[in-house]
mmCIF file of C-alpha atoms and ligand atoms in Angstrom:
data_model
loop_
_atom_site.group_PDB
_atom_site.id
_atom_site.type_symbol
_atom_site.label_atom_id
_atom_site.label_comp_id
_atom_site.label_asym_id
_atom_site.label_seq_id
_atom_site.Cartn_x
_atom_site.Cartn_y
_atom_site.Cartn_z
ATOM 1 C CA UNK A 30 24.559 -72.021 -102.107
ATOM 2 C CA UNK A 31 22.267 -70.127 -99.489
ATOM 3 C CA UNK A 32 22.888 -71.626 -96.014
ATOM 4 C CA UNK A 33 19.862 -72.424 -93.837
ATOM 5 C CA UNK A 34 19.551 -70.599 -90.591
ATOM 6 C CA UNK A 35 17.894 -71.992 -87.510
ATOM 7 C CA UNK A 36 15.848 -69.219 -86.045
ATOM 8 C CA UNK A 37 17.350 -67.882 -82.816
ATOM 9 C CA UNK A 38 14.864 -67.010 -79.909
ATOM 10 C CA UNK A 39 14.731 -63.338 -78.868
ATOM 11 C CA UNK A 40 16.536 -62.628 -75.834
ATOM 12 C CA UNK A 41 15.215 -60.004 -73.326
ATOM 13 C CA UNK A 42 17.897 -58.379 -70.906
ATOM 14 C CA UNK A 43 16.456 -57.873 -67.524
ATOM 15 C CA UNK A 44 17.874 -55.378 -65.175
ATOM 16 C CA UNK A 45 19.911 -57.158 -62.417
ATOM 17 C CA UNK A 46 18.013 -59.581 -60.263
ATOM 18 C CA UNK A 47 14.674 -57.813 -61.192
ATOM 19 C CA UNK A 48 12.620 -55.111 -59.409
ATOM 20 C CA UNK A 49 12.012 -55.489 -55.962
ATOM 21 C CA UNK A 50 14.592 -58.453 -55.304
ATOM 22 C CA UNK A 51 16.334 -56.980 -52.040
ATOM 23 C CA UNK A 52 12.956 -55.954 -50.406
ATOM 24 C CA UNK A 53 11.832 -59.320 -51.120
ATOM 25 C CA UNK A 54 14.902 -60.877 -49.761
ATOM 26 C CA UNK A 55 14.603 -58.783 -46.390
ATOM 27 C CA UNK A 56 11.001 -60.046 -46.142
ATOM 28 C CA UNK A 57 12.168 -63.663 -46.473
ATOM 29 C CA UNK A 58 14.820 -63.291 -44.018
ATOM 30 C CA UNK A 59 12.146 -61.665 -41.608
ATOM 31 C CA UNK A 60 9.884 -64.629 -42.026
ATOM 32 C CA UNK A 61 12.720 -67.082 -41.379
ATOM 33 C CA UNK A 62 13.836 -65.256 -38.240
ATOM 34 C CA UNK A 63 10.208 -65.140 -36.857
ATOM 35 C CA UNK A 64 10.205 -69.062 -37.506
ATOM 36 C CA UNK A 65 13.405 -69.744 -35.945
ATOM 37 C CA UNK A 66 12.223 -67.776 -32.932
ATOM 38 C CA UNK A 67 9.120 -70.069 -32.708
ATOM 39 C CA UNK A 68 11.118 -73.222 -33.073
ATOM 40 C CA UNK A 69 13.352 -72.116 -30.373
ATOM 41 C CA UNK A 70 10.770 -70.370 -27.935
ATOM 42 C CA UNK A 71 7.478 -71.006 -29.092
ATOM 43 C CA UNK A 72 4.779 -73.582 -27.941
ATOM 44 C CA UNK A 73 5.625 -76.557 -29.947
ATOM 45 C CA UNK A 74 3.519 -79.172 -27.837
ATOM 46 C CA UNK A 75 1.631 -80.098 -31.199
ATOM 47 C CA UNK A 76 4.927 -81.440 -32.549
ATOM 48 C CA UNK A 77 6.810 -82.562 -29.386
ATOM 49 C CA UNK A 78 4.561 -83.177 -26.623
ATOM 50 C CA UNK A 79 6.040 -82.293 -23.256
ATOM 51 C CA UNK A 80 8.923 -80.376 -24.801
ATOM 52 C CA UNK A 81 8.799 -77.811 -22.003
ATOM 53 C CA UNK A 82 9.838 -80.658 -19.478
ATOM 54 C CA UNK A 83 11.737 -83.293 -21.472
ATOM 55 C CA UNK A 84 11.046 -86.750 -19.928
ATOM 56 C CA UNK A 85 14.396 -88.181 -20.131
ATOM 57 C CA UNK A 86 17.955 -86.765 -20.539
ATOM 58 C CA UNK A 87 18.121 -88.077 -24.224
ATOM 59 C CA UNK A 88 14.681 -86.517 -24.811
ATOM 60 C CA UNK A 89 16.184 -83.012 -24.409
ATOM 61 C CA UNK A 90 19.000 -84.046 -26.777
ATOM 62 C CA UNK A 91 16.561 -85.148 -29.564
ATOM 63 C CA UNK A 92 14.378 -82.119 -29.144
ATOM 64 C CA UNK A 93 17.589 -79.691 -29.369
ATOM 65 C CA UNK A 94 18.462 -81.580 -32.700
ATOM 66 C CA UNK A 95 14.877 -81.377 -33.986
ATOM 67 C CA UNK A 96 14.870 -77.663 -33.213
ATOM 68 C CA UNK A 97 18.417 -76.959 -34.925
ATOM 69 C CA UNK A 98 16.918 -78.777 -37.979
ATOM 70 C CA UNK A 99 13.589 -76.982 -37.899
ATOM 71 C CA UNK A 100 15.291 -73.597 -37.869
ATOM 72 C CA UNK A 101 17.159 -74.325 -40.901
ATOM 73 C CA UNK A 102 14.552 -76.456 -42.720
ATOM 74 C CA UNK A 103 12.078 -73.605 -42.313
ATOM 75 C CA UNK A 104 14.432 -71.042 -43.663
ATOM 76 C CA UNK A 105 15.462 -73.103 -46.778
ATOM 77 C CA UNK A 106 11.794 -73.748 -47.424
ATOM 78 C CA UNK A 107 10.891 -69.933 -46.981
ATOM 79 C CA UNK A 108 13.742 -68.734 -49.280
ATOM 80 C CA UNK A 109 13.305 -71.455 -52.062
ATOM 81 C CA UNK A 110 9.601 -71.090 -52.267
ATOM 82 C CA UNK A 111 9.756 -67.335 -51.724
ATOM 83 C CA UNK A 112 12.066 -66.932 -54.547
ATOM 84 C CA UNK A 113 10.315 -69.357 -56.920
ATOM 85 C CA UNK A 114 7.062 -67.126 -56.333
ATOM 86 C CA UNK A 115 9.205 -63.857 -56.668
ATOM 87 C CA UNK A 116 10.817 -64.750 -60.163
ATOM 88 C CA UNK A 117 7.727 -66.281 -61.489
ATOM 89 C CA UNK A 118 6.092 -62.691 -60.960
ATOM 90 C CA UNK A 119 9.185 -60.439 -61.737
ATOM 91 C CA UNK A 120 10.072 -62.481 -64.829
ATOM 92 C CA UNK A 121 6.647 -63.220 -66.244
ATOM 93 C CA UNK A 122 5.823 -62.806 -70.045
ATOM 94 C CA UNK A 123 4.927 -59.113 -70.795
ATOM 95 C CA UNK A 124 2.269 -57.972 -73.275
ATOM 96 C CA UNK A 125 3.746 -57.513 -76.749
ATOM 97 C CA UNK A 126 6.617 -60.083 -76.251
ATOM 98 C CA UNK A 127 6.769 -62.934 -78.641
ATOM 99 C CA UNK A 128 6.099 -66.613 -77.518
ATOM 100 C CA UNK A 129 9.777 -67.658 -78.104
ATOM 101 C CA UNK A 130 11.163 -64.754 -75.819
ATOM 102 C CA UNK A 131 13.485 -66.215 -73.269
ATOM 103 C CA UNK A 132 15.703 -64.501 -70.372
ATOM 104 C CA UNK A 133 19.505 -64.289 -70.510
ATOM 105 C CA UNK A 134 21.352 -67.597 -70.652
ATOM 106 C CA UNK A 135 23.659 -67.764 -67.695
ATOM 107 C CA UNK A 136 26.675 -70.123 -67.581
ATOM 108 C CA UNK A 137 28.877 -70.525 -64.684
ATOM 109 C CA UNK A 138 29.019 -68.428 -61.509
ATOM 110 C CA UNK A 139 31.974 -69.561 -59.608
ATOM 111 C CA UNK A 140 31.016 -67.375 -56.657
ATOM 112 C CA UNK A 141 27.500 -68.760 -56.307
ATOM 113 C CA UNK A 142 28.328 -72.257 -56.993
ATOM 114 C CA UNK A 143 31.176 -71.945 -54.340
ATOM 115 C CA UNK A 144 28.639 -70.833 -51.770
ATOM 116 C CA UNK A 145 25.723 -73.080 -52.452
ATOM 117 C CA UNK A 146 28.166 -75.921 -52.121
ATOM 118 C CA UNK A 147 29.837 -74.744 -49.004
ATOM 119 C CA UNK A 148 26.944 -73.754 -47.035
ATOM 120 C CA UNK A 149 24.668 -76.852 -47.293
ATOM 121 C CA UNK A 150 28.028 -79.150 -46.837
ATOM 122 C CA UNK A 151 28.746 -77.234 -43.726
ATOM 123 C CA UNK A 152 25.161 -77.423 -42.313
ATOM 124 C CA UNK A 153 25.117 -81.171 -43.005
ATOM 125 C CA UNK A 154 28.416 -81.701 -41.466
ATOM 126 C CA UNK A 155 27.130 -79.997 -38.278
ATOM 127 C CA UNK A 156 24.091 -82.076 -38.301
ATOM 128 C CA UNK A 157 25.996 -85.326 -38.718
ATOM 129 C CA UNK A 158 28.445 -84.639 -36.021
ATOM 130 C CA UNK A 159 25.760 -83.613 -33.644
ATOM 131 C CA UNK A 160 23.768 -86.674 -34.551
ATOM 132 C CA UNK A 161 26.464 -88.931 -33.952
ATOM 133 C CA UNK A 162 27.168 -87.572 -30.557
ATOM 134 C CA UNK A 163 23.310 -87.900 -29.636
ATOM 135 C CA UNK A 164 23.229 -91.334 -30.959
ATOM 136 C CA UNK A 165 26.500 -92.561 -29.154
ATOM 137 C CA UNK A 166 24.838 -91.410 -25.922
ATOM 138 C CA UNK A 167 21.671 -93.355 -26.710
ATOM 139 C CA UNK A 168 23.434 -96.438 -27.793
ATOM 140 C CA UNK A 169 26.334 -96.758 -25.315
ATOM 141 C CA UNK A 170 25.066 -94.814 -22.377
ATOM 142 C CA UNK A 171 26.555 -92.076 -20.349
ATOM 143 C CA UNK A 172 27.035 -94.085 -17.098
ATOM 144 C CA UNK A 173 26.657 -97.697 -16.271
ATOM 145 C CA UNK A 174 23.132 -98.679 -16.166
ATOM 146 C CA UNK A 175 21.264 -99.395 -12.859
ATOM 147 C CA UNK A 176 18.585 -101.582 -14.657
ATOM 148 C CA UNK A 177 18.927 -103.579 -17.789
ATOM 149 C CA UNK A 178 15.540 -104.781 -19.152
ATOM 150 C CA UNK A 179 15.102 -106.807 -22.373
ATOM 151 C CA UNK A 180 12.339 -105.670 -24.727
ATOM 152 C CA UNK A 181 11.369 -108.436 -27.094
ATOM 153 C CA UNK A 182 9.085 -107.727 -30.042
ATOM 154 C CA UNK A 183 6.315 -110.422 -30.959
ATOM 155 C CA UNK A 184 3.494 -110.356 -33.121
ATOM 156 C CA UNK A 185 1.762 -108.474 -31.705
ATOM 157 C CA UNK A 186 2.856 -107.052 -28.437
ATOM 158 C CA UNK A 187 6.171 -106.127 -26.626
ATOM 159 C CA UNK A 188 7.567 -108.710 -24.029
ATOM 160 C CA UNK A 189 9.737 -106.926 -21.335
ATOM 161 C CA UNK A 190 12.047 -109.094 -19.399
ATOM 162 C CA UNK A 191 13.207 -107.902 -16.044
ATOM 163 C CA UNK A 192 16.072 -109.161 -13.883
ATOM 164 C CA UNK A 193 14.866 -111.737 -11.331
ATOM 165 C CA UNK A 194 11.558 -112.337 -13.264
ATOM 166 C CA UNK A 195 11.035 -115.647 -15.310
ATOM 167 C CA UNK A 196 8.402 -114.492 -17.534
ATOM 168 C CA UNK A 197 8.246 -111.132 -19.369
ATOM 169 C CA UNK A 198 5.615 -108.412 -18.954
ATOM 170 C CA UNK A 199 3.455 -108.491 -21.987
ATOM 171 C CA UNK A 200 2.543 -104.891 -22.950
ATOM 172 C CA UNK A 201 -0.861 -105.875 -24.526
ATOM 173 C CA UNK A 202 -2.222 -106.978 -21.091
ATOM 174 C CA UNK A 203 -0.417 -104.809 -18.769
ATOM 175 C CA UNK A 204 1.898 -101.838 -18.594
ATOM 176 C CA UNK A 205 5.531 -102.051 -18.287
ATOM 177 C CA UNK A 206 7.083 -100.058 -15.522
ATOM 178 C CA UNK A 207 10.614 -98.219 -15.118
ATOM 179 C CA UNK A 208 12.268 -96.194 -12.392
ATOM 180 C CA UNK A 209 13.013 -92.509 -12.709
ATOM 181 C CA UNK A 210 16.297 -91.028 -11.665
ATOM 182 C CA UNK A 211 18.449 -93.983 -12.380
ATOM 183 C CA UNK A 212 20.352 -94.932 -15.680
ATOM 184 C CA UNK A 213 18.252 -97.453 -17.781
ATOM 185 C CA UNK A 214 19.183 -99.763 -20.505
ATOM 186 C CA UNK A 215 16.650 -101.335 -22.637
ATOM 187 C CA UNK A 216 17.845 -104.183 -24.965
ATOM 188 C CA UNK A 217 15.485 -104.263 -27.909
ATOM 189 C CA UNK A 218 15.162 -107.343 -30.457
ATOM 190 C CA UNK A 219 12.362 -109.502 -31.941
ATOM 191 C CA UNK A 220 11.155 -112.961 -31.858
ATOM 192 C CA UNK A 221 9.482 -112.910 -35.146
ATOM 193 C CA UNK A 222 9.629 -110.232 -37.755
ATOM 194 C CA UNK A 223 11.015 -106.520 -37.728
ATOM 195 C CA UNK A 224 8.999 -104.275 -35.310
ATOM 196 C CA UNK A 225 9.955 -100.825 -34.054
ATOM 197 C CA UNK A 226 9.556 -99.950 -30.303
ATOM 198 C CA UNK A 227 8.652 -96.298 -29.833
ATOM 199 C CA UNK A 228 7.460 -94.109 -26.914
ATOM 200 C CA UNK A 229 6.753 -90.815 -28.634
ATOM 201 C CA UNK A 230 6.983 -88.740 -25.219
ATOM 202 C CA UNK A 231 10.537 -89.899 -24.584
ATOM 203 C CA UNK A 232 11.345 -89.547 -28.532
ATOM 204 C CA UNK A 233 13.336 -92.823 -28.301
ATOM 205 C CA UNK A 234 12.844 -95.358 -30.690
ATOM 206 C CA UNK A 235 14.539 -98.456 -32.130
ATOM 207 C CA UNK A 236 13.988 -101.302 -34.440
ATOM 208 C CA UNK A 237 13.185 -104.712 -33.013
ATOM 209 C CA UNK A 238 15.050 -107.064 -35.597
ATOM 210 C CA UNK A 239 15.309 -110.799 -35.094
ATOM 211 C CA UNK A 240 18.895 -111.781 -34.478
ATOM 212 C CA UNK A 241 20.030 -108.295 -33.390
ATOM 213 C CA UNK A 242 20.029 -106.767 -30.075
ATOM 214 C CA UNK A 243 20.068 -102.698 -30.112
ATOM 215 C CA UNK A 244 20.469 -100.549 -26.941
ATOM 216 C CA UNK A 245 18.560 -97.625 -25.550
ATOM 217 C CA UNK A 246 20.106 -95.852 -22.772
ATOM 218 C CA UNK A 247 18.519 -93.048 -20.802
ATOM 219 C CA UNK A 248 17.501 -91.635 -17.547
ATOM 220 C CA UNK A 249 13.995 -90.586 -16.996
ATOM 221 C CA UNK A 250 13.224 -87.399 -14.989
ATOM 222 C CA UNK A 251 9.453 -87.557 -14.457
ATOM 223 C CA UNK A 252 6.882 -89.911 -13.227
ATOM 224 C CA UNK A 253 3.755 -90.615 -15.449
ATOM 225 C CA UNK A 254 2.048 -93.104 -17.897
ATOM 226 C CA UNK A 255 2.910 -92.986 -21.528
ATOM 227 C CA UNK A 256 1.996 -94.766 -24.753
ATOM 228 C CA UNK A 257 4.212 -97.470 -26.450
ATOM 229 C CA UNK A 258 3.668 -97.968 -30.047
ATOM 230 C CA UNK A 259 5.008 -100.280 -32.888
ATOM 231 C CA UNK A 260 5.923 -98.137 -35.797
ATOM 232 C CA UNK A 261 6.963 -100.932 -38.422
ATOM 233 C CA UNK A 262 4.121 -102.717 -40.260
ATOM 234 C CA UNK A 263 4.744 -106.083 -38.876
ATOM 235 C CA UNK A 264 1.544 -107.968 -39.993
ATOM 236 C CA UNK A 265 -2.391 -107.869 -39.431
ATOM 237 C CA UNK A 266 -2.190 -106.933 -35.798
ATOM 238 C CA UNK A 267 0.340 -104.183 -36.204
ATOM 239 C CA UNK A 268 -2.305 -101.449 -35.516
ATOM 240 C CA UNK A 269 -3.228 -103.031 -32.113
ATOM 241 C CA UNK A 270 0.452 -103.288 -31.298
ATOM 242 C CA UNK A 271 0.283 -100.767 -28.598
ATOM 243 C CA UNK A 272 0.901 -100.607 -24.727
ATOM 244 C CA UNK A 273 1.678 -98.459 -21.859
ATOM 245 C CA UNK A 274 4.907 -97.452 -19.955
ATOM 246 C CA UNK A 275 4.680 -96.248 -16.345
ATOM 247 C CA UNK A 276 7.739 -94.247 -14.797
ATOM 248 C CA UNK A 277 7.793 -94.653 -11.100
ATOM 249 C CA UNK A 278 9.710 -93.429 -8.243
ATOM 250 C CA UNK A 279 12.493 -95.979 -7.255
ATOM 251 C CA UNK A 280 10.537 -97.376 -4.196
ATOM 252 C CA UNK A 281 7.213 -97.510 -6.135
ATOM 253 C CA UNK A 282 9.101 -99.493 -8.952
ATOM 254 C CA UNK A 283 10.938 -101.957 -6.512
ATOM 255 C CA UNK A 284 7.511 -102.642 -4.980
ATOM 256 C CA UNK A 285 5.999 -103.381 -8.243
ATOM 257 C CA UNK A 286 8.864 -105.622 -9.242
ATOM 258 C CA UNK A 287 8.770 -107.704 -6.029
ATOM 259 C CA UNK A 288 4.758 -108.046 -6.454
ATOM 260 C CA UNK A 289 5.533 -109.630 -9.881
ATOM 261 C CA UNK A 290 8.069 -111.791 -8.355
ATOM 262 C CA UNK A 291 5.431 -112.913 -5.644
ATOM 263 C CA UNK A 292 2.757 -113.580 -8.088
ATOM 264 C CA UNK A 293 5.087 -115.183 -10.367
ATOM 265 C CA UNK A 294 6.283 -117.669 -7.624
ATOM 266 C CA UNK A 295 2.485 -118.384 -6.768
ATOM 267 C CA UNK A 296 1.713 -118.784 -10.502
ATOM 268 C CA UNK A 297 4.231 -121.486 -10.721
ATOM 269 C CA UNK A 298 2.602 -123.572 -8.188
ATOM 270 C CA UNK A 299 0.420 -126.506 -9.768
ATOM 271 C CA UNK A 300 -3.123 -125.504 -10.386
ATOM 272 C CA UNK A 301 -5.999 -127.321 -8.754
ATOM 273 C CA UNK A 302 -7.805 -128.698 -12.127
ATOM 274 C CA UNK A 303 -10.423 -130.407 -10.084
ATOM 275 C CA UNK A 304 -12.538 -127.163 -9.535
ATOM 276 C CA UNK A 305 -12.574 -126.594 -13.112
ATOM 277 C CA UNK A 306 -16.180 -125.516 -14.648
ATOM 278 C CA UNK A 307 -16.676 -126.775 -18.261
ATOM 279 C CA UNK A 308 -19.339 -123.955 -18.948
ATOM 280 C CA UNK A 309 -17.263 -121.235 -17.768
ATOM 281 C CA UNK A 310 -14.200 -122.619 -19.803
ATOM 282 C CA UNK A 311 -16.440 -122.764 -22.952
ATOM 283 C CA UNK A 312 -17.356 -118.951 -22.474
ATOM 284 C CA UNK A 313 -13.796 -118.074 -21.916
ATOM 285 C CA UNK A 314 -12.581 -120.169 -24.880
ATOM 286 C CA UNK A 315 -15.033 -118.084 -27.034
ATOM 287 C CA UNK A 316 -13.812 -114.789 -25.661
ATOM 288 C CA UNK A 317 -9.917 -115.556 -25.391
ATOM 289 C CA UNK A 318 -9.025 -118.178 -27.828
ATOM 290 C CA UNK A 319 -11.210 -118.000 -30.579
ATOM 291 C CA UNK A 320 -9.039 -115.393 -32.330
ATOM 292 C CA UNK A 321 -6.607 -118.274 -33.073
ATOM 293 C CA UNK A 322 -8.391 -121.480 -32.724
ATOM 294 C CA UNK A 323 -11.698 -122.455 -34.493
ATOM 295 C CA UNK A 324 -14.806 -121.954 -32.360
ATOM 296 C CA UNK A 325 -16.663 -124.326 -32.063
ATOM 297 C CA UNK A 326 -13.294 -126.461 -31.953
ATOM 298 C CA UNK A 327 -12.429 -128.436 -35.034
ATOM 299 C CA UNK A 328 -10.037 -131.459 -35.449
ATOM 300 C CA UNK A 329 -6.436 -130.692 -34.973
ATOM 301 C CA UNK A 330 -5.530 -130.099 -38.832
ATOM 302 C CA UNK A 331 -8.216 -127.558 -39.424
ATOM 303 C CA UNK A 332 -6.088 -124.487 -38.520
ATOM 304 C CA UNK A 333 -7.154 -121.022 -37.811
ATOM 305 C CA UNK A 334 -3.809 -119.475 -36.590
ATOM 306 C CA UNK A 335 -3.392 -122.330 -34.107
ATOM 307 C CA UNK A 336 -4.658 -125.948 -34.708
ATOM 308 C CA UNK A 337 -8.154 -127.053 -34.105
ATOM 309 C CA UNK A 338 -8.672 -128.252 -30.548
ATOM 310 C CA UNK A 339 -11.374 -130.716 -30.763
ATOM 311 C CA UNK A 340 -10.437 -134.290 -29.550
ATOM 312 C CA UNK A 341 -7.198 -132.583 -27.958
ATOM 313 C CA UNK A 342 -6.610 -135.560 -25.659
ATOM 314 C CA UNK A 343 -7.298 -138.338 -28.298
ATOM 315 C CA UNK A 344 -6.651 -136.822 -31.896
ATOM 316 C CA UNK A 345 -3.951 -138.933 -33.636
ATOM 317 C CA UNK A 346 -3.250 -136.113 -36.062
ATOM 318 C CA UNK A 347 -2.034 -134.147 -33.215
ATOM 319 C CA UNK A 348 1.888 -134.351 -33.985
ATOM 320 C CA UNK A 349 3.439 -132.283 -31.132
ATOM 321 C CA UNK A 350 1.103 -132.859 -28.249
ATOM 322 C CA UNK A 351 0.745 -136.509 -28.646
ATOM 323 C CA UNK A 352 4.178 -137.950 -28.252
ATOM 324 C CA UNK A 353 3.136 -141.638 -28.107
ATOM 325 C CA UNK A 354 0.837 -141.012 -25.118
ATOM 326 C CA UNK A 355 -2.572 -138.891 -24.992
ATOM 327 C CA UNK A 356 -1.679 -135.649 -23.228
ATOM 328 C CA UNK A 357 -2.974 -135.245 -19.723
ATOM 329 C CA UNK A 358 -5.056 -132.487 -18.207
ATOM 330 C CA UNK A 359 -1.825 -131.220 -16.623
ATOM 331 C CA UNK A 360 -0.051 -130.984 -20.170
ATOM 332 C CA UNK A 361 -2.847 -128.754 -21.472
ATOM 333 C CA UNK A 362 -2.670 -126.633 -18.148
ATOM 334 C CA UNK A 363 1.242 -126.482 -18.632
ATOM 335 C CA UNK A 364 1.005 -124.930 -22.184
ATOM 336 C CA UNK A 365 -1.937 -122.670 -21.110
ATOM 337 C CA UNK A 366 0.504 -121.398 -18.236
ATOM 338 C CA UNK A 367 3.690 -121.139 -20.172
ATOM 339 C CA UNK A 368 2.549 -120.701 -24.000
ATOM 340 C CA UNK A 369 4.229 -122.809 -26.635
ATOM 341 C CA UNK A 370 6.857 -122.223 -29.323
ATOM 342 C CA UNK A 371 7.209 -124.718 -32.172
ATOM 343 C CA UNK A 372 6.824 -125.916 -35.704
ATOM 344 C CA UNK A 373 2.918 -125.364 -35.473
ATOM 345 C CA UNK A 374 3.206 -121.752 -34.186
ATOM 346 C CA UNK A 375 3.503 -119.667 -31.241
ATOM 347 C CA UNK A 376 1.104 -119.265 -28.299
ATOM 348 C CA UNK A 377 1.561 -116.321 -25.791
ATOM 349 C CA UNK A 378 1.814 -117.586 -21.873
ATOM 350 C CA UNK A 379 -0.866 -116.794 -19.261
ATOM 351 C CA UNK A 380 0.340 -113.300 -18.455
ATOM 352 C CA UNK A 381 0.074 -112.276 -22.264
ATOM 353 C CA UNK A 382 -3.475 -113.968 -22.535
ATOM 354 C CA UNK A 383 -4.705 -112.767 -18.921
ATOM 355 C CA UNK A 384 -5.502 -116.010 -17.509
ATOM 356 C CA UNK A 385 -6.103 -116.571 -13.885
ATOM 357 C CA UNK A 386 -5.693 -119.955 -12.241
ATOM 358 C CA UNK A 387 -9.590 -120.570 -12.170
ATOM 359 C CA UNK A 388 -9.411 -119.557 -15.896
ATOM 360 C CA UNK A 389 -6.904 -122.294 -16.776
ATOM 361 C CA UNK A 390 -8.737 -124.913 -14.682
ATOM 362 C CA UNK A 391 -12.021 -123.946 -16.468
ATOM 363 C CA UNK A 392 -10.441 -123.940 -20.014
ATOM 364 C CA UNK A 393 -8.871 -127.495 -19.110
ATOM 365 C CA UNK A 394 -12.244 -128.773 -18.021
ATOM 366 C CA UNK A 395 -13.910 -127.549 -21.253
ATOM 367 C CA UNK A 396 -11.081 -128.736 -23.538
ATOM 368 C CA UNK A 397 -10.783 -132.071 -21.918
ATOM 369 C CA UNK A 398 -14.657 -132.676 -22.309
ATOM 370 C CA UNK A 399 -14.426 -132.345 -26.208
ATOM 371 C CA UNK A 400 -14.096 -136.182 -26.962
HETATM 372 CU CU1 CUA B 28 4.944 -104.553 -34.322
HETATM 373 CU CU2 CUA B 28 4.131 -103.294 -36.117
#
C-alpha cells in the first residue's frame, strides 16, 4: 500500500547571520552610544524641566534613575527595531524561490538563551535595587523633618494643613508655600476619592487615598513658583484640580505663615451681619454659589450638587439645618465661614470659596431675604 506523504517545505540555507550583520551591529551600537550620551549630557529640558538644577535633593535622585533607564531603554529599542528591519531585508524572499520556502529551523541555543536571560535579569535587578533605595529616601526621609504639612485631596482641590493653622490652605484659591533648605515632610491623603498629588518640577508624586497616609520627604534647593496637578481621574472637576506651590526662603515662609495665622484669628471673629447688602449678595451668589446650588434658588429638596436654598430659614424639608428651630443668620454665616460636611454633601470653607467678611454678610442678607 502506497503511503501518503505530507509535502515538506523547501529549506534555504543562508550563510551565517546574513550579509552585513556585523557592520549593521556596529552601526546600531554607535546609535545607542550617541543616545546614551544625549541622555547623560544633552539638553533634556523638554522631558525633565529644570534638569540642570534639580529643585530638591530627591529630584536629582529621580532624574538619575530616569537617565539610567533611558540609556538602556533606548539601546534596547535601537537594537530590537534595528535587527527586525535588518533581518526583514537580509532574509527577504528572492526571485525564483517558491512560496513555501522557509529559513533554517533553529532549536535550542543554550548560549543565546543564557545571555538573554542573564542580561535583562541583571538590568532589572539593578533597577529594582536602585529604585528601592530612592523610594526609601522619599518615603522615610534622610533626616528629621523641620516642617510637616498635611496634604488632603478633595474633589477638586488640595487642602494643605500647616502646624498652627486651624484651616487648611486650599490650592484652588491660593498657592501653598514651603521653605527651602530644610527637610520637609508632606503627609498625603484624601477626604473623598483617589487623587494624585504631583508637582512635575520636583518629580515627586503620590496618590491621595482615603484612609491611607503616604509620605513625601525632600529638601528644596531653589525658590520659585511651580504647578501642582492631580493626575488621577477623580470626577468631573479633575481637569481643573490644579494649583501652585511656592518655595520661599525660610524668613519669607515664616512671614507668610504668621500672616495666615493673623488673618485666621481675625476671620474667627464674629462677622457683623447688619451691614449685609442683599443685591450684592445676589450677584455674588450667581458668581460663587451657582455651580453647586440652583440659581435662582429652589426649594431645599431640588438639589444641584448641594440643596436648593430658597426658604433657607423656614423650609420644613431642611433636615440638617432645621433642628427643631429655624436657622439664624449666624448659623448661615457659620456654614459660609467653616464649610459643611454631612449626609447631604460637602461644602468648602470661606478660604476655598474666597469669601471676605463683607461677602459673607452680603450672602446672608440675600439668603435670609428669600422667604
Ligand atoms: Cu483629583 Cu483628579
